[in-house]
């Protein structure tokens, strides 16, 4: 697709992307047609194809944007000498991203994604985020944490706990008595306690 957009074209494409992000997240990618996206921004179906080839391009672009936002948030953190503290900081930033950009998070982590034959995810930014987390876990293992775990095992075990709680929050399934503020606070507290206990076997 054309890359040297005029300001007006850039604005129109942004409207299309934002409309697609909202509809994909609310209704599911398979339930949203290009015609539906066009209608939301009051464009003709023919016009929308001047800016995007198909739904797949829209989804890839939105996921790429999401990973870039997440990468920027994680990259701004200083690398703490304590590997578990640094891993926890990354987890808290990840949770914050899920709360602040839940529509992106939904598209990135709740919807099916095509994986290439060599096992990679063809979305820009994914590998960079994964590498940052992997590096943090490797530092923790080198320091004697996550005893008996491979890097992949430690990554999956840590991520699944945080992702699970974040997914409950995003879907509105956190216990009703917690309230919004408490639920958000929990998303910061859980990584700090869980990762410390799992990685070191200690509560403090």
Tab-separated table of C-alpha atoms in Angstrom:
chain	number	residue	atom	x	y	z
A	1	UNK	CA	0.000	0.000	0.000
A	2	UNK	CA	0.992	3.609	-0.536
A	3	UNK	CA	3.222	4.967	2.223
A	4	UNK	CA	3.689	8.655	1.297
A	5	UNK	CA	0.292	9.748	2.566
A	6	UNK	CA	-0.808	13.384	2.541
A	7	UNK	CA	-1.934	14.751	5.929
A	8	UNK	CA	-5.561	14.339	4.849
A	9	UNK	CA	-4.993	10.750	3.730
A	10	UNK	CA	-3.141	9.979	6.946
A	11	UNK	CA	-6.069	11.295	8.963
A	12	UNK	CA	-8.551	9.217	6.985
A	13	UNK	CA	-6.476	6.071	7.378
A	14	UNK	CA	-6.220	6.762	11.099
A	15	UNK	CA	-10.006	6.975	11.320
A	16	UNK	CA	-10.278	3.620	9.555
A	17	UNK	CA	-7.766	1.995	11.885
A	18	UNK	CA	-9.470	3.377	14.988
A	19	UNK	CA	-12.876	2.219	13.782
A	20	UNK	CA	-11.511	-1.240	13.008
A	21	UNK	CA	-9.843	-1.490	16.414
A	22	UNK	CA	-13.073	-0.660	18.208
A	23	UNK	CA	-15.224	-2.996	16.122
A	24	UNK	CA	-12.732	-5.886	16.161
A	25	UNK	CA	-12.451	-5.709	19.922
A	26	UNK	CA	-16.192	-5.445	20.560
A	27	UNK	CA	-17.494	-7.887	17.948
A	28	UNK	CA	-14.563	-10.096	16.951
A	29	UNK	CA	-12.557	-9.883	13.746
A	30	UNK	CA	-14.537	-12.586	11.951
A	31	UNK	CA	-17.819	-10.773	12.635
A	32	UNK	CA	-16.716	-7.437	11.191
A	33	UNK	CA	-16.717	-6.800	7.458
A	34	UNK	CA	-14.873	-4.099	5.574
A	35	UNK	CA	-18.297	-2.707	4.650
A	36	UNK	CA	-19.125	-2.422	8.367
A	37	UNK	CA	-15.886	-0.531	9.028
A	38	UNK	CA	-16.573	1.781	6.092
A	39	UNK	CA	-20.056	2.512	7.401
A	40	UNK	CA	-18.715	3.431	10.837
A	41	UNK	CA	-16.531	6.183	9.365
A	42	UNK	CA	-19.123	7.171	6.734
A	43	UNK	CA	-16.933	6.102	3.820
A	44	UNK	CA	-17.993	4.086	0.819
A	45	UNK	CA	-16.700	0.482	0.711
A	46	UNK	CA	-14.778	1.371	-2.454
A	47	UNK	CA	-13.056	4.316	-0.775
A	48	UNK	CA	-11.821	2.330	2.183
A	49	UNK	CA	-9.823	0.041	-0.099
A	50	UNK	CA	-7.714	3.007	-1.171
A	51	UNK	CA	-6.251	3.013	2.314
A	52	UNK	CA	-6.117	-0.653	3.308
A	53	UNK	CA	-6.017	-3.868	1.296
A	54	UNK	CA	-8.133	-6.029	3.597
A	55	UNK	CA	-8.976	-6.909	7.186
A	56	UNK	CA	-5.727	-8.811	7.591
A	57	UNK	CA	-3.720	-5.667	6.880
A	58	UNK	CA	-5.849	-3.723	9.341
A	59	UNK	CA	-5.337	-6.327	12.041
A	60	UNK	CA	-1.583	-6.559	11.440
A	61	UNK	CA	-1.230	-2.789	11.543
A	62	UNK	CA	-3.186	-2.511	14.782
A	63	UNK	CA	-1.197	-5.281	16.410
A	64	UNK	CA	2.025	-3.638	15.267
A	65	UNK	CA	0.912	-0.369	16.839
A	66	UNK	CA	0.043	-2.177	20.043
A	67	UNK	CA	3.397	-3.912	20.299
A	68	UNK	CA	5.185	-0.642	19.639
A	69	UNK	CA	3.279	1.070	22.458
A	70	UNK	CA	4.058	-1.837	24.786
A	71	UNK	CA	7.713	-1.890	23.736
A	72	UNK	CA	8.067	1.845	24.355
A	73	UNK	CA	6.576	1.497	27.830
A	74	UNK	CA	8.825	-1.401	28.755
A	75	UNK	CA	11.942	0.159	27.222
A	76	UNK	CA	11.632	3.294	29.350
A	77	UNK	CA	12.308	1.247	32.488
A	78	UNK	CA	15.777	1.221	33.956
A	79	UNK	CA	17.318	-2.241	34.293
A	80	UNK	CA	17.292	-2.892	38.027
A	81	UNK	CA	20.350	-4.760	39.384
A	82	UNK	CA	17.913	-7.150	41.065
A	83	UNK	CA	16.681	-9.323	38.146
A	84	UNK	CA	13.423	-10.182	39.901
A	85	UNK	CA	12.731	-6.501	40.558
A	86	UNK	CA	13.371	-5.732	36.903
A	87	UNK	CA	11.146	-8.607	35.756
A	88	UNK	CA	8.449	-7.379	38.121
A	89	UNK	CA	8.738	-3.841	36.761
A	90	UNK	CA	8.242	-5.210	33.250
A	91	UNK	CA	5.188	-7.181	34.401
A	92	UNK	CA	3.637	-4.131	36.060
A	93	UNK	CA	4.228	-2.085	32.905
A	94	UNK	CA	2.636	-4.861	30.864
A	95	UNK	CA	-0.415	-4.792	33.135
A	96	UNK	CA	-0.602	-1.026	32.838
A	97	UNK	CA	-0.556	-1.316	29.069
A	98	UNK	CA	-3.440	-3.785	29.190
A	99	UNK	CA	-5.511	-1.407	31.303
A	100	UNK	CA	-4.697	1.739	29.329
A	101	UNK	CA	-4.882	0.168	25.865
A	102	UNK	CA	-7.259	-2.716	26.391
A	103	UNK	CA	-8.537	-2.730	22.791
A	104	UNK	CA	-5.008	-3.219	21.494
A	105	UNK	CA	-4.369	-5.827	24.188
A	106	UNK	CA	-7.481	-7.693	23.145
A	107	UNK	CA	-6.332	-7.863	19.521
A	108	UNK	CA	-2.779	-8.844	20.487
A	109	UNK	CA	-3.465	-11.525	23.066
A	110	UNK	CA	-7.093	-12.671	22.869
A	111	UNK	CA	-7.571	-13.304	19.179
A	112	UNK	CA	-6.018	-16.002	16.961
A	113	UNK	CA	-2.806	-15.092	15.179
A	114	UNK	CA	-1.064	-16.816	12.316
A	115	UNK	CA	2.332	-18.300	13.186
A	116	UNK	CA	4.871	-18.943	10.436
A	117	UNK	CA	6.363	-22.363	9.763
A	118	UNK	CA	9.535	-21.469	11.659
A	119	UNK	CA	7.483	-20.666	14.765
A	120	UNK	CA	7.726	-16.881	14.664
A	121	UNK	CA	4.887	-14.387	14.909
A	122	UNK	CA	4.850	-12.124	11.827
A	123	UNK	CA	3.887	-8.948	13.656
A	124	UNK	CA	6.399	-6.126	13.986
A	125	UNK	CA	7.353	-5.503	17.581
A	126	UNK	CA	6.408	-8.941	18.904
A	127	UNK	CA	9.924	-10.367	18.755
A	128	UNK	CA	11.387	-7.229	20.362
A	129	UNK	CA	8.991	-7.447	23.309
A	130	UNK	CA	9.637	-11.170	23.654
A	131	UNK	CA	13.400	-10.623	23.580
A	132	UNK	CA	13.187	-8.026	26.335
A	133	UNK	CA	11.244	-10.376	28.599
A	134	UNK	CA	13.458	-13.332	27.730
A	135	UNK	CA	16.557	-11.345	28.636
A	136	UNK	CA	15.054	-10.449	32.019
A	137	UNK	CA	14.138	-14.083	32.731
A	138	UNK	CA	17.599	-15.278	31.677
A	139	UNK	CA	19.174	-12.797	34.103
A	140	UNK	CA	16.953	-14.141	36.867
A	141	UNK	CA	17.867	-17.757	36.093
A	142	UNK	CA	21.577	-16.888	35.926
A	143	UNK	CA	21.189	-15.361	39.393
A	144	UNK	CA	19.813	-18.663	40.720
A	145	UNK	CA	16.073	-17.994	40.516
A	146	UNK	CA	13.334	-20.107	38.901
A	147	UNK	CA	15.121	-23.206	40.101
A	148	UNK	CA	14.571	-26.215	37.838
A	149	UNK	CA	12.856	-24.150	35.112
A	150	UNK	CA	13.947	-23.535	31.564
A	151	UNK	CA	13.712	-19.989	30.257
A	152	UNK	CA	10.595	-20.865	28.270
A	153	UNK	CA	8.945	-22.546	31.261
A	154	UNK	CA	9.648	-19.564	33.494
A	155	UNK	CA	8.331	-17.136	30.888
A	156	UNK	CA	5.089	-19.047	30.315
A	157	UNK	CA	4.476	-19.622	34.013
A	158	UNK	CA	4.988	-15.954	34.857
A	159	UNK	CA	3.067	-14.559	31.904
A	160	UNK	CA	0.052	-16.855	32.285
A	161	UNK	CA	-0.622	-15.653	35.830
A	162	UNK	CA	-0.428	-11.978	34.905
A	163	UNK	CA	-2.302	-12.431	31.637
A	164	UNK	CA	-5.052	-14.341	33.421
A	165	UNK	CA	-5.732	-11.613	35.942
A	166	UNK	CA	-5.479	-8.900	33.306
A	167	UNK	CA	-7.904	-10.764	31.054
A	168	UNK	CA	-10.402	-11.025	33.906
A	169	UNK	CA	-10.137	-7.288	34.420
A	170	UNK	CA	-10.498	-6.407	30.735
A	171	UNK	CA	-13.521	-8.681	30.313
A	172	UNK	CA	-15.187	-7.294	33.430
A	173	UNK	CA	-14.964	-10.595	35.263
A	174	UNK	CA	-12.981	-9.535	38.313
A	175	UNK	CA	-14.911	-10.200	41.559
A	176	UNK	CA	-17.677	-7.619	41.770
A	177	UNK	CA	-16.843	-6.649	45.346
A	178	UNK	CA	-13.319	-5.488	44.437
A	179	UNK	CA	-14.338	-2.332	42.627
A	180	UNK	CA	-12.484	-0.593	39.796
A	181	UNK	CA	-9.732	1.044	41.860
A	182	UNK	CA	-8.960	-2.104	43.837
A	183	UNK	CA	-8.858	-4.200	40.677
A	184	UNK	CA	-6.326	-1.837	39.095
A	185	UNK	CA	-4.209	-1.866	42.241
A	186	UNK	CA	-4.326	-5.655	42.257
A	187	UNK	CA	-2.825	-5.719	38.782
A	188	UNK	CA	0.249	-4.025	40.204
A	189	UNK	CA	0.386	-6.002	43.440
A	190	UNK	CA	0.036	-9.488	41.954
A	191	UNK	CA	3.191	-9.358	39.783
A	192	UNK	CA	5.247	-8.066	42.709
A	193	UNK	CA	4.179	-10.889	45.010
A	194	UNK	CA	3.741	-13.713	42.513
A	195	UNK	CA	7.022	-13.303	40.675
A	196	UNK	CA	8.989	-12.971	43.894
A	197	UNK	CA	7.468	-16.136	45.354
A	198	UNK	CA	7.682	-18.227	42.191
A	199	UNK	CA	11.157	-17.120	41.222
A	200	UNK	CA	12.796	-17.208	44.634
A	201	UNK	CA	10.545	-19.287	46.851
A	202	UNK	CA	10.362	-16.335	49.234
A	203	UNK	CA	7.578	-13.937	50.098
A	204	UNK	CA	9.889	-10.941	50.528
